[in-house]
Amino acid sequence: TTTTTTTTTEAPEATTPSAPTQLFDAATLAEANDALQSVGWSGVGSAPMQGEGEMTSDDPFVKRIDEQIRSDMGVGLDELLNPAKVVNLERDLYNLRNELATLTGATLPADDDSTSTPLTTALCDAGGGGESATALRTKITKKENDLSRERRAVFRGWLKNVFLGQALLSTGLSYVMATNPDALFGGFALYRNTANMDTSIQVLGFWWWWLFIVPSLRSRRPMGAEKKALDIAFLGTPAISLLSPVVTKDTGIIWFANLAVVAGAYGFAFLAGEEEDGGGGDDDDTKQPGWLKFVYKSLDFGSGRERGARQ
């Protein structure tokens, strides 16, 4: 007797694609977004910002911020410790408040410069809106607290003097390093027992101009001719430090060559400034080649004139 076994294969049941799982809640994403923005990175899933792109001091949005700060704090936007962060926070709040108004159905006044109605959170919050509106309110509160703290952080005159003192101290220290490092480090066994340590310190001495002296002077946020002089010096000192060893190995001479570059940059900038006042005016900037404008704008990031605070 033969037994036949029949196996029935059932078709697999159709599965419904599951919704994507959100790994982080809105609060965590908002915190990560703020952390990234604080170090200059774009945020996670950030909304389009008011005034996208680079904003200058001539932008009406920035002018309004400057007027508000002068009215409330008695100083201008450029006198704050971090004007760029203030502009970015104001811009973030503008967008968040508009989003909150949309969610809660608040009626906003027309955006007219003649009325200059401040776009406050109370004006944009009509209540309700669910969890999305609650998350927005939390984020707005955090940014308002950050903005309040940044608006009070004024770049005081004493801080500028600290940077000036740092530059002067660095000048004297670097001269000794470049010419007589034994006077500073001769008492250290590591210095005496390490081959060519004196040469390394001498080289660091003339590089000190680019590493510390000029950056300290630029940190004071100078304007006009002095800013132009320090921009030139910041480009000229590394060039002279790289090229001079081809001509001479005397680190003292190279140190003085850097000094001559900085002094020459000041002389050129102030003399050129006087000639521009006599007739060149602001048109001189338009005559500069594009690559030079790019270099000068790039240098602005090192002198406290970041995006949102440029002239």
PDB file of C-alpha atoms in Angstrom:
ATOM      1  CA  THR A   1       0.000   0.000   0.000  1.00  0.00           C
ATOM      2  CA  THR A   2       1.425   3.358  -1.047  1.00  0.00           C
ATOM      3  CA  THR A   3       0.482   6.445   0.912  1.00  0.00           C
ATOM      4  CA  THR A   4       0.653   9.749  -0.914  1.00  0.00           C
ATOM      5  CA  THR A   5       1.143  12.822   1.185  1.00  0.00           C
ATOM      6  CA  THR A   6       0.130  16.134  -0.289  1.00  0.00           C
ATOM      7  CA  THR A   7       1.723  19.244   1.136  1.00  0.00           C
ATOM      8  CA  THR A   8      -0.168  22.474   0.740  1.00  0.00           C
ATOM      9  CA  THR A   9       1.907  25.628   0.765  1.00  0.00           C
ATOM     10  CA  GLU A  10      -0.024  28.667   1.912  1.00  0.00           C
ATOM     11  CA  ALA A  11       0.729  31.969   0.290  1.00  0.00           C
ATOM     12  CA  PRO A  12       2.366  34.444   2.712  1.00  0.00           C
ATOM     13  CA  GLU A  13       0.038  37.041   4.076  1.00  0.00           C
ATOM     14  CA  ALA A  14       0.449  40.514   2.680  1.00  0.00           C
ATOM     15  CA  THR A  15       2.136  42.760   5.221  1.00  0.00           C
ATOM     16  CA  THR A  16       1.378  46.393   5.602  1.00  0.00           C
ATOM     17  CA  PRO A  17       4.523  48.556   5.639  1.00  0.00           C
ATOM     18  CA  SER A  18       5.015  49.866   9.131  1.00  0.00           C
ATOM     19  CA  ALA A  19       5.385  53.560   9.704  1.00  0.00           C
ATOM     20  CA  PRO A  20       8.965  54.715  10.222  1.00  0.00           C
ATOM     21  CA  THR A  21      10.012  54.776  13.844  1.00  0.00           C
ATOM     22  CA  GLN A  22      11.142  58.165  15.162  1.00  0.00           C
ATOM     23  CA  LEU A  23      14.262  57.564  17.222  1.00  0.00           C
ATOM     24  CA  PHE A  24      14.232  60.925  19.003  1.00  0.00           C
ATOM     25  CA  ASP A  25      11.413  63.074  20.252  1.00  0.00           C
ATOM     26  CA  ALA A  26      10.943  66.715  19.247  1.00  0.00           C
ATOM     27  CA  ALA A  27      12.632  68.051  22.390  1.00  0.00           C
ATOM     28  CA  THR A  28      15.780  65.986  21.758  1.00  0.00           C
ATOM     29  CA  LEU A  29      15.958  67.100  18.126  1.00  0.00           C
ATOM     30  CA  ALA A  30      15.484  70.722  19.164  1.00  0.00           C
ATOM     31  CA  GLU A  31      18.328  70.447  21.671  1.00  0.00           C
ATOM     32  CA  ALA A  32      20.600  68.859  19.061  1.00  0.00           C
ATOM     33  CA  ASN A  33      19.653  71.594  16.595  1.00  0.00           C
ATOM     34  CA  ASP A  34      20.591  74.321  19.096  1.00  0.00           C
ATOM     35  CA  ALA A  35      23.901  72.623  19.873  1.00  0.00           C
ATOM     36  CA  LEU A  36      24.806  72.425  16.175  1.00  0.00           C
ATOM     37  CA  GLN A  37      23.834  76.046  15.544  1.00  0.00           C
ATOM     38  CA  SER A  38      25.926  77.221  18.504  1.00  0.00           C
ATOM     39  CA  VAL A  39      29.081  75.918  16.815  1.00  0.00           C
ATOM     40  CA  GLY A  40      28.192  77.200  13.365  1.00  0.00           C
ATOM     41  CA  TRP A  41      26.579  74.080  11.834  1.00  0.00           C
ATOM     42  CA  SER A  42      23.150  74.124  10.259  1.00  0.00           C
ATOM     43  CA  GLY A  43      20.413  72.619  12.359  1.00  0.00           C
ATOM     44  CA  VAL A  44      18.583  69.317  12.088  1.00  0.00           C
ATOM     45  CA  GLY A  45      15.506  69.751   9.948  1.00  0.00           C
ATOM     46  CA  SER A  46      15.431  73.466  10.561  1.00  0.00           C
ATOM     47  CA  ALA A  47      12.694  75.552   9.008  1.00  0.00           C
ATOM     48  CA  PRO A  48      13.478  78.137   6.335  1.00  0.00           C
ATOM     49  CA  MET A  49      14.858  81.195   8.050  1.00  0.00           C
ATOM     50  CA  GLN A  50      13.734  84.742   7.670  1.00  0.00           C
ATOM     51  CA  GLY A  51      16.174  86.529   5.386  1.00  0.00           C
ATOM     52  CA  GLU A  52      17.914  83.415   4.127  1.00  0.00           C
ATOM     53  CA  GLY A  53      21.514  83.906   3.111  1.00  0.00           C
ATOM     54  CA  GLU A  54      24.063  86.291   4.471  1.00  0.00           C
ATOM     55  CA  MET A  55      22.642  89.350   6.185  1.00  0.00           C
ATOM     56  CA  THR A  56      24.565  92.613   6.371  1.00  0.00           C
ATOM     57  CA  SER A  57      24.247  95.584   8.682  1.00  0.00           C
ATOM     58  CA  ASP A  58      22.221  97.352   5.965  1.00  0.00           C
ATOM     59  CA  ASP A  59      19.475  94.731   6.070  1.00  0.00           C
ATOM     60  CA  PRO A  60      16.208  96.197   7.498  1.00  0.00           C
ATOM     61  CA  PHE A  61      15.895  93.198   9.828  1.00  0.00           C
ATOM     62  CA  VAL A  62      19.370  93.826  11.285  1.00  0.00           C
ATOM     63  CA  LYS A  63      18.733  97.583  11.509  1.00  0.00           C
ATOM     64  CA  ARG A  64      15.579  96.941  13.521  1.00  0.00           C
ATOM     65  CA  ILE A  65      17.526  94.702  15.898  1.00  0.00           C
ATOM     66  CA  ASP A  66      20.174  97.400  16.293  1.00  0.00           C
ATOM     67  CA  GLU A  67      17.539 100.017  17.111  1.00  0.00           C
ATOM     68  CA  GLN A  68      15.912  97.766  19.708  1.00  0.00           C
ATOM     69  CA  ILE A  69      19.237  97.032  21.396  1.00  0.00           C
ATOM     70  CA  ARG A  70      20.172 100.730  21.455  1.00  0.00           C
ATOM     71  CA  SER A  71      16.804 101.497  23.020  1.00  0.00           C
ATOM     72  CA  ASP A  72      16.948  98.727  25.614  1.00  0.00           C
ATOM     73  CA  MET A  73      20.681  98.438  26.393  1.00  0.00           C
ATOM     74  CA  GLY A  74      22.122 101.806  25.367  1.00  0.00           C
ATOM     75  CA  VAL A  75      24.699 100.225  23.030  1.00  0.00           C
ATOM     76  CA  GLY A  76      24.695  99.231  19.368  1.00  0.00           C
ATOM     77  CA  LEU A  77      24.621  95.733  17.933  1.00  0.00           C
ATOM     78  CA  ASP A  78      28.332  95.885  17.033  1.00  0.00           C
ATOM     79  CA  GLU A  79      29.199  96.566  20.675  1.00  0.00           C
ATOM     80  CA  LEU A  80      27.826  93.232  21.847  1.00  0.00           C
ATOM     81  CA  LEU A  81      30.201  90.374  22.565  1.00  0.00           C
ATOM     82  CA  ASN A  82      28.592  88.135  19.929  1.00  0.00           C
ATOM     83  CA  PRO A  83      26.462  90.190  17.517  1.00  0.00           C
ATOM     84  CA  ALA A  84      26.175  87.349  15.012  1.00  0.00           C
ATOM     85  CA  LYS A  85      24.553  85.055  17.560  1.00  0.00           C
ATOM     86  CA  VAL A  86      22.072  87.787  18.512  1.00  0.00           C
ATOM     87  CA  VAL A  87      21.035  88.215  14.875  1.00  0.00           C
ATOM     88  CA  ASN A  88      20.682  84.469  14.386  1.00  0.00           C
ATOM     89  CA  LEU A  89      18.612  84.087  17.557  1.00  0.00           C
ATOM     90  CA  GLU A  90      16.349  86.953  16.518  1.00  0.00           C
ATOM     91  CA  ARG A  91      15.919  85.383  13.107  1.00  0.00           C
ATOM     92  CA  ASP A  92      15.128  81.970  14.629  1.00  0.00           C
ATOM     93  CA  LEU A  93      12.556  83.532  16.961  1.00  0.00           C
ATOM     94  CA  TYR A  94      10.942  85.385  14.066  1.00  0.00           C
ATOM     95  CA  ASN A  95      10.404  82.117  12.206  1.00  0.00           C
ATOM     96  CA  LEU A  96       9.336  80.137  15.266  1.00  0.00           C
ATOM     97  CA  ARG A  97       6.802  82.790  16.282  1.00  0.00           C
ATOM     98  CA  ASN A  98       5.351  82.875  12.789  1.00  0.00           C
ATOM     99  CA  GLU A  99       5.057  79.090  12.873  1.00  0.00           C
ATOM    100  CA  LEU A 100       3.353  79.284  16.271  1.00  0.00           C
ATOM    101  CA  ALA A 101       0.916  81.889  14.942  1.00  0.00           C
ATOM    102  CA  THR A 102       0.026  79.552  12.083  1.00  0.00           C
ATOM    103  CA  LEU A 103      -0.585  76.620  14.437  1.00  0.00           C
ATOM    104  CA  THR A 104      -2.678  78.585  16.913  1.00  0.00           C
ATOM    105  CA  GLY A 105      -4.524  80.744  14.376  1.00  0.00           C
ATOM    106  CA  ALA A 106      -3.221  84.051  15.720  1.00  0.00           C
ATOM    107  CA  THR A 107      -3.810  87.155  13.598  1.00  0.00           C
ATOM    108  CA  LEU A 108      -0.616  89.101  13.013  1.00  0.00           C
ATOM    109  CA  PRO A 109      -0.256  92.737  11.940  1.00  0.00           C
ATOM    110  CA  ALA A 110       1.100  93.467   8.490  1.00  0.00           C
ATOM    111  CA  ASP A 111       4.891  93.373   8.321  1.00  0.00           C
ATOM    112  CA  ASP A 112       5.318  97.074   7.643  1.00  0.00           C
ATOM    113  CA  ASP A 113       8.468  98.930   8.591  1.00  0.00           C
ATOM    114  CA  SER A 114       6.432 102.112   9.117  1.00  0.00           C
ATOM    115  CA  THR A 115       4.562 100.557  12.042  1.00  0.00           C
ATOM    116  CA  SER A 116       7.533  98.588  13.440  1.00  0.00           C
ATOM    117  CA  THR A 117       5.242  96.419  15.569  1.00  0.00           C
ATOM    118  CA  PRO A 118       7.446  93.975  17.544  1.00  0.00           C
ATOM    119  CA  LEU A 119       6.609  90.362  16.785  1.00  0.00           C
ATOM    120  CA  THR A 120       6.318  89.067  20.350  1.00  0.00           C
ATOM    121  CA  THR A 121       5.454  85.558  21.482  1.00  0.00           C
ATOM    122  CA  ALA A 122       2.276  86.763  23.184  1.00  0.00           C
ATOM    123  CA  LEU A 123       1.139  88.323  19.916  1.00  0.00           C
ATOM    124  CA  CYS A 124       1.741  85.073  18.022  1.00  0.00           C
ATOM    125  CA  ASP A 125       0.174  82.696  20.546  1.00  0.00           C
ATOM    126  CA  ALA A 126      -3.620  82.402  20.417  1.00  0.00           C
ATOM    127  CA  GLY A 127      -3.638  79.293  22.612  1.00  0.00           C
ATOM    128  CA  GLY A 128      -4.128  75.642  21.776  1.00  0.00           C
ATOM    129  CA  GLY A 129      -2.343  74.086  18.843  1.00  0.00           C
ATOM    130  CA  GLY A 130      -1.710  70.676  20.407  1.00  0.00           C
ATOM    131  CA  GLU A 131       1.636  69.029  21.075  1.00  0.00           C
ATOM    132  CA  SER A 132       3.326  70.734  18.142  1.00  0.00           C
ATOM    133  CA  ALA A 133       2.507  74.168  19.556  1.00  0.00           C
ATOM    134  CA  THR A 134       3.685  73.084  23.021  1.00  0.00           C
ATOM    135  CA  ALA A 135       7.052  71.971  21.597  1.00  0.00           C
ATOM    136  CA  LEU A 136       7.340  75.303  19.773  1.00  0.00           C
ATOM    137  CA  ARG A 137       6.616  77.254  22.966  1.00  0.00           C
ATOM    138  CA  THR A 138       9.357  75.319  24.771  1.00  0.00           C
ATOM    139  CA  LYS A 139      11.857  76.057  22.029  1.00  0.00           C
ATOM    140  CA  ILE A 140      10.859  79.722  21.880  1.00  0.00           C
ATOM    141  CA  THR A 141      11.298  80.082  25.639  1.00  0.00           C
ATOM    142  CA  LYS A 142      14.783  78.598  25.470  1.00  0.00           C
ATOM    143  CA  LYS A 143      15.837  80.869  22.630  1.00  0.00           C
ATOM    144  CA  GLU A 144      14.364  83.920  24.387  1.00  0.00           C
ATOM    145  CA  ASN A 145      16.468  83.113  27.460  1.00  0.00           C
ATOM    146  CA  ASP A 146      19.574  82.710  25.284  1.00  0.00           C
ATOM    147  CA  LEU A 147      18.824  85.999  23.511  1.00  0.00           C
ATOM    148  CA  SER A 148      18.351  87.847  26.790  1.00  0.00           C
ATOM    149  CA  ARG A 149      21.736  86.634  27.984  1.00  0.00           C
ATOM    150  CA  GLU A 150      23.496  87.531  24.719  1.00  0.00           C
ATOM    151  CA  ARG A 151      21.956  91.019  24.625  1.00  0.00           C
ATOM    152  CA  ARG A 152      23.487  91.756  28.044  1.00  0.00           C
ATOM    153  CA  ALA A 153      26.946  90.531  27.000  1.00  0.00           C
ATOM    154  CA  VAL A 154      28.546  93.815  25.925  1.00  0.00           C
ATOM    155  CA  PHE A 155      32.061  93.991  24.492  1.00  0.00           C
ATOM    156  CA  ARG A 156      33.438  96.279  27.187  1.00  0.00           C
ATOM    157  CA  GLY A 157      36.397  98.588  26.848  1.00  0.00           C
ATOM    158  CA  TRP A 158      38.350  96.711  29.515  1.00  0.00           C
ATOM    159  CA  LEU A 159      38.173  93.540  27.409  1.00  0.00           C
ATOM    160  CA  LYS A 160      39.667  95.412  24.459  1.00  0.00           C
ATOM    161  CA  ASN A 161      42.464  96.540  26.761  1.00  0.00           C
ATOM    162  CA  VAL A 162      43.059  92.932  27.791  1.00  0.00           C
ATOM    163  CA  PHE A 163      43.558  91.973  24.146  1.00  0.00           C
ATOM    164  CA  LEU A 164      45.876  94.945  23.646  1.00  0.00           C
ATOM    165  CA  GLY A 165      47.923  93.968  26.709  1.00  0.00           C
ATOM    166  CA  GLN A 166      48.058  90.398  25.448  1.00  0.00           C
ATOM    167  CA  ALA A 167      49.427  91.621  22.107  1.00  0.00           C
ATOM    168  CA  LEU A 168      52.098  93.769  23.799  1.00  0.00           C
ATOM    169  CA  LEU A 169      53.137  90.956  26.128  1.00  0.00           C
ATOM    170  CA  SER A 170      53.297  88.533  23.210  1.00  0.00           C
ATOM    171  CA  THR A 171      55.495  90.969  21.275  1.00  0.00           C
ATOM    172  CA  GLY A 172      58.098  91.122  24.028  1.00  0.00           C
ATOM    173  CA  LEU A 173      57.950  87.386  24.716  1.00  0.00           C
ATOM    174  CA  SER A 174      58.273  86.446  21.048  1.00  0.00           C
ATOM    175  CA  TYR A 175      61.303  88.729  20.614  1.00  0.00           C
ATOM    176  CA  VAL A 176      63.162  86.960  23.415  1.00  0.00           C
ATOM    177  CA  MET A 177      62.085  83.567  22.034  1.00  0.00           C
ATOM    178  CA  ALA A 178      63.408  84.420  18.582  1.00  0.00           C
ATOM    179  CA  THR A 179      66.699  85.969  19.711  1.00  0.00           C
ATOM    180  CA  ASN A 180      67.690  84.429  23.062  1.00  0.00           C
ATOM    181  CA  PRO A 181      65.541  81.468  24.121  1.00  0.00           C
ATOM    182  CA  ASP A 182      68.142  80.474  26.755  1.00  0.00           C
ATOM    183  CA  ALA A 183      67.015  83.444  28.843  1.00  0.00           C
ATOM    184  CA  LEU A 184      63.534  81.957  29.165  1.00  0.00           C
ATOM    185  CA  PHE A 185      64.048  78.211  29.050  1.00  0.00           C
ATOM    186  CA  GLY A 186      67.704  77.646  29.982  1.00  0.00           C
ATOM    187  CA  GLY A 187      66.760  76.441  33.457  1.00  0.00           C
ATOM    188  CA  PHE A 188      64.645  73.551  32.179  1.00  0.00           C
ATOM    189  CA  ALA A 189      66.280  70.145  31.745  1.00  0.00           C
ATOM    190  CA  LEU A 190      63.992  69.269  28.840  1.00  0.00           C
ATOM    191  CA  TYR A 191      65.213  72.332  26.974  1.00  0.00           C
ATOM    192  CA  ARG A 192      68.894  71.572  27.639  1.00  0.00           C
ATOM    193  CA  ASN A 193      68.690  67.862  26.852  1.00  0.00           C
ATOM    194  CA  THR A 194      66.523  67.938  23.714  1.00  0.00           C
ATOM    195  CA  ALA A 195      68.316  68.346  20.413  1.00  0.00           C
ATOM    196  CA  ASN A 196      67.432  71.477  18.418  1.00  0.00           C
ATOM    197  CA  MET A 197      64.912  72.630  21.032  1.00  0.00           C
ATOM    198  CA  ASP A 198      66.421  76.120  20.920  1.00  0.00           C
ATOM    199  CA  THR A 199      65.925  76.302  17.136  1.00  0.00           C
ATOM    200  CA  SER A 200      62.301  75.187  17.444  1.00  0.00           C
ATOM    201  CA  ILE A 201      61.580  77.909  19.990  1.00  0.00           C
ATOM    202  CA  GLN A 202      63.335  80.529  17.867  1.00  0.00           C
ATOM    203  CA  VAL A 203      61.193  79.599  14.869  1.00  0.00           C
ATOM    204  CA  LEU A 204      58.069  79.733  17.059  1.00  0.00           C
ATOM    205  CA  GLY A 205      59.204  83.169  18.155  1.00  0.00           C
ATOM    206  CA  PHE A 206      58.869  84.795  14.735  1.00  0.00           C
ATOM    207  CA  TRP A 207      55.722  82.802  13.935  1.00  0.00           C
ATOM    208  CA  TRP A 208      54.241  84.345  17.105  1.00  0.00           C
ATOM    209  CA  TRP A 209      53.325  87.380  15.027  1.00  0.00           C
ATOM    210  CA  TRP A 210      50.769  85.429  13.009  1.00  0.00           C
ATOM    211  CA  LEU A 211      49.709  83.062  15.796  1.00  0.00           C
ATOM    212  CA  PHE A 212      49.134  85.502  18.652  1.00  0.00           C
ATOM    213  CA  ILE A 213      50.124  89.146  18.156  1.00  0.00           C
ATOM    214  CA  VAL A 214      48.050  90.069  15.098  1.00  0.00           C
ATOM    215  CA  PRO A 215      45.051  87.926  16.177  1.00  0.00           C
ATOM    216  CA  SER A 216      45.073  89.636  19.586  1.00  0.00           C
ATOM    217  CA  LEU A 217      44.957  93.053  17.914  1.00  0.00           C
ATOM    218  CA  ARG A 218      42.185  91.905  15.564  1.00  0.00           C
ATOM    219  CA  SER A 219      40.163  90.595  18.514  1.00  0.00           C
ATOM    220  CA  ARG A 220      39.640  94.207  19.605  1.00  0.00           C
ATOM    221  CA  ARG A 221      37.326  94.590  16.569  1.00  0.00           C
ATOM    222  CA  PRO A 222      39.045  97.637  15.094  1.00  0.00           C
ATOM    223  CA  MET A 223      37.310  99.601  12.379  1.00  0.00           C
ATOM    224  CA  GLY A 224      38.366 101.553   9.323  1.00  0.00           C
ATOM    225  CA  ALA A 225      42.043 101.878   8.521  1.00  0.00           C
ATOM    226  CA  GLU A 226      43.241  99.818  11.485  1.00  0.00           C
ATOM    227  CA  LYS A 227      41.033  96.896  10.485  1.00  0.00           C
ATOM    228  CA  LYS A 228      42.410  97.048   6.947  1.00  0.00           C
ATOM    229  CA  ALA A 229      45.982  97.210   8.315  1.00  0.00           C
ATOM    230  CA  LEU A 230      45.484  94.122  10.465  1.00  0.00           C
ATOM    231  CA  ASP A 231      43.841  92.249   7.603  1.00  0.00           C
ATOM    232  CA  ILE A 232      46.917  92.949   5.470  1.00  0.00           C
ATOM    233  CA  ALA A 233      49.237  91.997   8.344  1.00  0.00           C
ATOM    234  CA  PHE A 234      47.351  88.751   8.900  1.00  0.00           C
ATOM    235  CA  LEU A 235      48.017  87.825   5.278  1.00  0.00           C
ATOM    236  CA  GLY A 236      51.552  89.228   5.128  1.00  0.00           C
ATOM    237  CA  THR A 237      53.136  87.784   8.288  1.00  0.00           C
ATOM    238  CA  PRO A 238      52.758  84.097   7.349  1.00  0.00           C
ATOM    239  CA  ALA A 239      54.099  84.858   3.875  1.00  0.00           C
ATOM    240  CA  ILE A 240      57.208  86.552   5.254  1.00  0.00           C
ATOM    241  CA  SER A 241      57.702  83.784   7.835  1.00  0.00           C
ATOM    242  CA  LEU A 242      57.589  81.139   5.104  1.00  0.00           C
ATOM    243  CA  LEU A 243      59.783  82.931   2.561  1.00  0.00           C
ATOM    244  CA  SER A 244      62.413  84.608   4.768  1.00  0.00           C
ATOM    245  CA  PRO A 245      64.254  81.379   5.750  1.00  0.00           C
ATOM    246  CA  VAL A 246      65.187  81.010   2.075  1.00  0.00           C
ATOM    247  CA  VAL A 247      67.199  84.236   2.386  1.00  0.00           C
ATOM    248  CA  THR A 248      68.417  84.078   5.991  1.00  0.00           C
ATOM    249  CA  LYS A 249      68.477  81.640   8.888  1.00  0.00           C
ATOM    250  CA  ASP A 250      68.759  84.427  11.468  1.00  0.00           C
ATOM    251  CA  THR A 251      65.483  84.196  13.398  1.00  0.00           C
ATOM    252  CA  GLY A 252      66.013  87.663  14.866  1.00  0.00           C
ATOM    253  CA  ILE A 253      66.084  89.197  11.392  1.00  0.00           C
ATOM    254  CA  ILE A 254      62.935  87.267  10.428  1.00  0.00           C
ATOM    255  CA  TRP A 255      61.231  88.548  13.592  1.00  0.00           C
ATOM    256  CA  PHE A 256      62.058  92.133  12.597  1.00  0.00           C
ATOM    257  CA  ALA A 257      60.861  91.406   9.048  1.00  0.00           C
ATOM    258  CA  ASN A 258      57.461  90.489  10.505  1.00  0.00           C
ATOM    259  CA  LEU A 259      57.519  93.695  12.544  1.00  0.00           C
ATOM    260  CA  ALA A 260      58.248  95.646   9.358  1.00  0.00           C
ATOM    261  CA  VAL A 261      55.300  93.981   7.597  1.00  0.00           C
ATOM    262  CA  VAL A 262      52.898  94.927  10.398  1.00  0.00           C
ATOM    263  CA  ALA A 263      54.237  98.491  10.611  1.00  0.00           C
ATOM    264  CA  GLY A 264      54.101  98.817   6.826  1.00  0.00           C
ATOM    265  CA  ALA A 265      50.520  97.532   6.789  1.00  0.00           C
ATOM    266  CA  TYR A 266      49.517 100.220   9.289  1.00  0.00           C
ATOM    267  CA  GLY A 267      51.301 102.916   7.294  1.00  0.00           C
ATOM    268  CA  PHE A 268      49.753 101.826   4.002  1.00  0.00           C
ATOM    269  CA  ALA A 269      46.235 101.487   5.441  1.00  0.00           C
ATOM    270  CA  PHE A 270      46.226 104.873   7.146  1.00  0.00           C
ATOM    271  CA  LEU A 271      47.777 106.683   4.169  1.00  0.00           C
ATOM    272  CA  ALA A 272      45.352 104.992   1.775  1.00  0.00           C
ATOM    273  CA  GLY A 273      42.521 105.876   4.138  1.00  0.00           C
ATOM    274  CA  GLU A 274      43.413 109.560   4.009  1.00  0.00           C
ATOM    275  CA  GLU A 275      43.496 109.476   0.188  1.00  0.00           C
ATOM    276  CA  GLU A 276      40.074 107.781   0.082  1.00  0.00           C
ATOM    277  CA  ASP A 277      38.655 110.451   2.390  1.00  0.00           C
ATOM    278  CA  GLY A 278      39.907 113.036  -0.056  1.00  0.00           C
ATOM    279  CA  GLY A 279      37.941 111.673  -2.972  1.00  0.00           C
ATOM    280  CA  GLY A 280      37.867 107.895  -3.216  1.00  0.00           C
ATOM    281  CA  GLY A 281      35.043 107.326  -0.764  1.00  0.00           C
ATOM    282  CA  ASP A 282      33.182 104.058  -0.615  1.00  0.00           C
ATOM    283  CA  ASP A 283      33.621 103.501  -4.338  1.00  0.00           C
ATOM    284  CA  ASP A 284      37.080 102.112  -3.635  1.00  0.00           C
ATOM    285  CA  ASP A 285      35.602  98.803  -2.438  1.00  0.00           C
ATOM    286  CA  THR A 286      33.894  98.292  -5.767  1.00  0.00           C
ATOM    287  CA  LYS A 287      37.269  98.545  -7.536  1.00  0.00           C
ATOM    288  CA  GLN A 288      38.708  95.622  -5.569  1.00  0.00           C
ATOM    289  CA  PRO A 289      38.915  92.273  -7.409  1.00  0.00           C
ATOM    290  CA  GLY A 290      36.488  89.571  -6.386  1.00  0.00           C
ATOM    291  CA  TRP A 291      39.144  87.283  -4.893  1.00  0.00           C
ATOM    292  CA  LEU A 292      40.395  90.081  -2.630  1.00  0.00           C
ATOM    293  CA  LYS A 293      36.873  90.829  -1.385  1.00  0.00           C
ATOM    294  CA  PHE A 294      36.461  87.121  -0.632  1.00  0.00           C
ATOM    295  CA  VAL A 295      39.711  87.041   1.349  1.00  0.00           C
ATOM    296  CA  TYR A 296      38.732  90.103   3.394  1.00  0.00           C
ATOM    297  CA  LYS A 297      35.283  88.659   4.107  1.00  0.00           C
ATOM    298  CA  SER A 298      36.880  85.391   5.194  1.00  0.00           C
ATOM    299  CA  LEU A 299      39.125  87.282   7.603  1.00  0.00           C
ATOM    300  CA  ASP A 300      36.032  88.854   9.185  1.00  0.00           C
ATOM    301  CA  PHE A 301      35.329  85.545  10.906  1.00  0.00           C
ATOM    302  CA  GLY A 302      38.479  85.970  12.955  1.00  0.00           C
ATOM    303  CA  SER A 303      37.832  89.501  14.166  1.00  0.00           C
ATOM    304  CA  GLY A 304      34.375  89.222  15.679  1.00  0.00           C
ATOM    305  CA  ARG A 305      32.514  90.380  12.578  1.00  0.00           C
ATOM    306  CA  GLU A 306      30.720  87.159  11.729  1.00  0.00           C
ATOM    307  CA  ARG A 307      27.661  86.808   9.552  1.00  0.00           C
ATOM    308  CA  GLY A 308      24.874  89.146  10.572  1.00  0.00           C
ATOM    309  CA  ALA A 309      27.266  91.782  11.845  1.00  0.00           C
ATOM    310  CA  ARG A 310      29.228  92.875   8.797  1.00  0.00           C
ATOM    311  CA  GLN A 311      29.484  96.397   7.550  1.00  0.00           C
TER     312      GLN A 311
END
